[in-house]
Short mmCIF file of C-alpha atoms in Angstrom, two decimals:
data_model
loop_
_atom_site.label_atom_id
_atom_site.label_comp_id
_atom_site.label_asym_id
_atom_site.label_seq_id
_atom_site.Cartn_x
_atom_site.Cartn_y
_atom_site.Cartn_z
CA LEU A 263 22.35 -7.50 5.53
CA PRO A 264 25.74 -8.58 7.06
CA ALA A 265 23.91 -9.97 10.09
CA THR A 266 21.71 -12.23 7.97
CA VAL A 267 24.71 -13.38 5.89
CA ALA A 268 26.53 -14.23 9.12
CA ALA A 269 23.46 -16.04 10.43
CA ARG A 270 23.26 -18.20 7.32
CA ALA A 271 27.00 -18.92 7.51
CA ALA A 272 26.41 -20.12 11.08
CA GLY A 273 23.69 -22.51 9.86
CA ILE A 274 20.73 -20.36 10.92
CA HIS A 275 17.95 -20.29 8.34
CA VAL A 276 16.64 -16.87 7.34
CA VAL A 277 13.31 -16.10 5.67
CA ALA A 278 12.65 -12.49 4.69
CA TYR A 279 9.06 -11.29 4.66
CA ASP A 280 7.26 -8.18 3.41
CA ALA A 281 10.52 -6.52 2.24
CA ASP A 282 13.02 -8.74 0.45
CA LEU A 283 16.75 -9.05 1.06
CA PRO A 284 19.48 -9.82 -1.48
CA ALA A 285 19.57 -13.55 -2.23
CA GLU A 286 22.78 -14.11 -0.28
CA GLY A 287 21.12 -12.80 2.87
CA ARG A 288 18.16 -15.18 3.05
CA ASP A 289 16.99 -18.68 2.24
CA ALA A 290 13.62 -17.50 0.97
CA PHE A 291 11.31 -14.50 0.65
CA VAL A 292 7.60 -14.46 1.48
CA GLY A 293 5.60 -11.37 0.65
CA THR A 294 3.64 -9.43 -1.93
CA ASN A 295 4.67 -8.90 -5.53
CA ALA A 296 5.12 -5.13 -5.29
CA LEU A 297 4.60 -4.46 -9.00
CA ASP A 298 1.32 -6.38 -9.01
CA PHE A 299 0.30 -4.65 -5.77
CA GLY A 300 0.77 -1.26 -7.42
CA ARG A 301 -1.15 -2.43 -10.47
CA ALA A 302 -4.03 -3.46 -8.20
CA MET A 303 -4.06 0.04 -6.69
CA GLY A 304 -4.12 1.64 -10.12
CA ALA A 305 -6.77 -0.77 -11.41
CA SER A 306 -9.02 -0.08 -8.42
CA LEU A 307 -8.78 3.65 -9.10
CA ARG A 308 -9.57 3.07 -12.76
CA ARG A 309 -12.70 1.12 -11.78
CA TRP A 310 -13.75 3.93 -9.45
CA ARG A 311 -13.27 6.60 -12.11
CA PRO A 312 -13.03 4.96 -15.56
CA ASN A 313 -12.82 8.22 -17.52
CA GLY A 314 -9.48 9.11 -15.95
CA GLY A 315 -8.25 12.40 -14.55
CA MET A 316 -5.36 13.98 -12.67
CA TYR A 317 -3.58 12.08 -9.92
CA ALA A 318 -0.62 12.19 -7.55
CA LEU A 319 1.36 9.51 -5.78
CA VAL A 320 2.57 9.50 -2.18
CA THR A 321 5.61 7.31 -1.51
CA GLY A 322 8.38 6.88 1.04
CA ASP A 323 12.06 6.02 1.00
CA ALA A 324 13.41 6.64 -2.49
CA GLY A 325 15.84 3.76 -2.02
CA SER A 326 13.13 1.17 -1.41
CA ARG A 327 12.84 -1.20 -4.37
CA GLY A 328 9.44 -2.40 -3.17
CA LEU A 329 7.98 1.11 -3.04
CA ALA A 330 9.50 1.96 -6.44
CA ASP A 331 7.84 -1.15 -7.88
CA ARG A 332 4.49 -0.19 -6.35
CA VAL A 333 4.75 3.25 -7.96
CA ALA A 334 5.64 1.70 -11.32
CA GLY A 335 2.68 -0.67 -11.01
CA VAL A 336 0.23 2.16 -10.34
CA ARG A 337 1.43 4.09 -13.37
CA ASP A 338 1.30 0.98 -15.55
CA ALA A 339 -2.28 0.18 -14.55
CA LEU A 340 -3.65 3.71 -14.92
CA GLY A 341 -2.57 4.14 -18.52
CA PRO A 342 -3.03 7.18 -20.78
CA THR A 343 -6.41 8.41 -19.51
CA TRP A 344 -4.80 9.39 -16.20
CA ARG A 345 -2.22 12.19 -15.97
CA GLU A 346 0.23 12.53 -13.10
CA ILE A 347 0.69 16.09 -11.85
CA PRO A 348 4.24 17.54 -12.01
CA ALA A 349 4.51 17.66 -8.19
CA SER A 350 4.13 13.87 -8.00
CA PRO A 351 5.41 11.66 -6.50
CA VAL A 352 5.49 13.24 -3.06
CA ALA A 353 7.94 11.55 -0.69
CA THR A 354 7.16 11.36 3.02
CA THR A 355 8.66 9.81 6.11
CA PRO A 356 6.97 6.75 7.63
CA GLU A 357 5.88 8.92 10.59
CA PRO A 358 2.06 9.02 10.28
CA LYS A 359 1.74 12.69 11.28
CA ASP A 360 4.30 13.68 8.64
CA ALA A 361 2.53 11.59 6.01
CA ALA A 362 -0.88 13.02 6.89
CA ALA A 363 0.58 16.55 6.69
CA ALA A 364 2.12 15.80 3.28
CA LEU A 365 -1.21 14.58 1.96
CA ASP A 366 -3.00 17.57 3.53
CA LYS A 367 -0.65 19.93 1.68
CA LEU A 368 -0.96 17.99 -1.57
CA ILE A 369 -4.76 18.10 -1.60
CA GLY A 370 -4.87 21.70 -0.43
CA GLU A 371 -2.43 23.02 -3.03
CA HIS A 372 -3.80 21.06 -5.99
CA PRO A 373 -7.53 21.59 -6.57
CA GLU A 374 -7.09 19.93 -9.98
CA LEU A 375 -6.47 16.54 -8.35
CA ASP A 376 -9.02 13.81 -8.97
CA ALA A 377 -7.18 11.16 -6.99
CA VAL A 378 -4.24 10.43 -4.70
CA VAL A 379 -2.64 7.00 -4.42
CA SER A 380 -0.51 6.39 -1.33
CA VAL A 381 1.67 3.31 -1.85
CA GLY A 382 2.12 3.04 1.91
CA ALA A 383 -0.39 3.10 4.76
CA TRP A 384 1.37 5.97 6.58
CA PRO A 385 -1.17 8.85 6.12
CA LEU A 386 -4.00 6.91 7.81
CA LEU A 387 -2.08 5.32 10.67
CA ASP A 388 -2.64 8.17 13.15
CA GLU A 389 -6.43 8.31 13.32
CA VAL A 390 -6.61 11.65 15.15
CA ALA A 391 -4.20 13.30 12.70
CA TRP A 392 -6.02 11.99 9.65
CA ARG A 393 -9.46 12.95 10.94
CA ALA A 394 -8.17 16.49 11.41
CA VAL A 395 -6.82 16.52 7.85
CA ALA A 396 -10.02 15.02 6.47
CA ALA A 397 -12.09 17.70 8.20
CA ARG A 398 -10.24 20.35 6.19
CA HIS A 399 -11.10 18.56 2.93
CA GLU A 400 -14.42 17.04 4.00
CA ASP A 401 -16.42 18.16 0.98
CA ARG A 402 -13.97 16.74 -1.56
CA LEU A 403 -13.57 13.46 0.32
CA ARG A 404 -17.28 12.94 1.06
CA ARG A 405 -18.21 13.60 -2.57
CA ALA A 406 -15.19 11.60 -3.80
CA SER A 407 -14.18 14.52 -5.98
CA VAL A 408 -10.72 13.43 -4.89
CA VAL A 409 -10.47 9.64 -4.55
CA LEU A 410 -7.98 8.35 -1.99
CA VAL A 411 -6.46 4.89 -2.57
CA VAL A 412 -4.18 3.67 0.23
CA ALA A 413 -2.04 0.59 0.80
CA ASP A 414 -2.84 -1.99 3.49
CA ALA A 415 -6.04 -2.56 5.45
CA LEU A 416 -5.20 -2.21 9.12
CA PRO A 417 -8.07 -1.70 11.60
CA VAL A 418 -7.53 2.07 11.81
CA GLU A 419 -7.61 2.33 8.01
CA ARG A 420 -10.78 0.28 7.84
CA ARG A 421 -12.49 2.58 10.35
CA LEU A 422 -11.54 5.66 8.35
CA VAL A 423 -12.80 4.18 5.08
CA ARG A 424 -16.06 3.10 6.74
CA ASP A 425 -16.49 6.72 7.81
CA GLY A 426 -15.96 7.98 4.27
CA LEU A 427 -12.56 9.58 4.99
CA ALA A 428 -10.74 7.50 2.35
CA HIS A 429 -12.09 5.35 -0.45
CA VAL A 430 -10.10 2.25 -1.39
CA LEU A 431 -7.71 -0.01 0.54
CA VAL A 432 -5.45 -2.58 -1.08
CA GLY A 433 -4.44 -4.85 1.77
CA GLN A 434 -1.68 -7.38 2.09
CA ARG A 435 -2.26 -10.74 3.79
CA PRO A 436 0.14 -10.94 6.75
CA ALA A 437 -1.47 -14.06 8.19
CA ASP A 438 -0.84 -15.90 4.92
CA MET A 439 2.76 -14.69 4.98
CA GLY A 440 3.23 -16.07 8.48
CA ALA A 441 1.78 -19.46 7.56
CA ARG A 442 4.01 -19.77 4.51
CA ILE A 443 7.11 -18.79 6.52
CA VAL A 444 6.44 -21.64 8.94
CA ASP A 445 5.97 -24.08 6.04
CA ILE A 446 9.24 -23.01 4.41
CA LEU A 447 11.26 -23.17 7.62
CA ASP A 448 9.84 -26.59 8.46
CA ALA A 449 10.71 -27.90 4.98
CA THR A 450 14.18 -26.36 5.10
CA VAL A 451 15.02 -27.82 8.51
CA LYS A 452 13.81 -31.24 7.36
CA GLN A 453 15.81 -30.88 4.14
CA ARG A 454 12.76 -31.04 1.91
CA PRO A 455 12.44 -28.89 -1.23
CA ALA A 456 11.14 -25.41 -0.43
CA PRO A 457 10.41 -22.43 -2.70
CA ARG A 458 12.85 -19.53 -2.71
CA ILE A 459 10.18 -16.91 -3.40
CA VAL A 460 6.50 -17.04 -2.42
CA TYR A 461 4.09 -14.26 -3.32
CA VAL A 462 0.83 -14.12 -1.38
CA GLY A 463 -2.21 -12.28 -2.67
CA PHE A 464 -3.93 -9.08 -1.56
CA ASP A 465 -7.46 -7.80 -1.10
CA VAL A 466 -9.19 -4.67 -2.42
CA SER A 467 -11.81 -3.09 -0.15
CA THR A 468 -14.10 -0.10 -0.60
CA ARG A 469 -16.46 1.54 1.90
CA ARG A 470 -19.32 -0.60 0.60
CA ASP A 471 -17.30 -3.78 1.20
CA LEU A 472 -16.35 -2.72 4.73
CA LEU A 473 -19.88 -1.64 5.70
CA ALA A 474 -21.10 -5.08 4.66
CA ALA A 475 -18.37 -6.85 6.67
CA PRO A 476 -18.24 -7.39 10.45
CA PRO A 477 -16.47 -4.52 12.27
#
């Protein structure tokens, strides 16, 4: 944060994206409304299994406001028909192998789970590691007796969902973020009015959606 405050003091414009900064550290923020993003994850799980069940959350840095808001959004959207197991939320590092191992342990130790929601993409980002984990739980994943909802929709995640090794992706729109950043910086430099906060949307994809889309 001090670096961005110093940059602004020197007349350099700063736009935060994806993860916000305190207002004094940036001119504007472009990203996803984290609470709504979490609600979309919860709502997609509810559509997949409307009668509810037992679920767990996988999250990251406990100090991240964005991740905390995603978790709150999931819980808000799921409502009373879904019950969170006592071991949830499970915190992991952003290292994909660590995240895949955490999810492996969670599924293995909790046969009562009907779903896991990972508010970050981490468990699926190492394709080899996740395929090894998925092989140990192949029956539950293939039959969707445990539904896996994961944040983002990067190419590796899309491949894994197409192969039936996860079920729902809620993806941000980084290209839209980039376009809006350019618009804001252009307006700011030219001293035209510019928004301080811009939320872009997100997309929900299932295996059926991805099989119907170009690779």
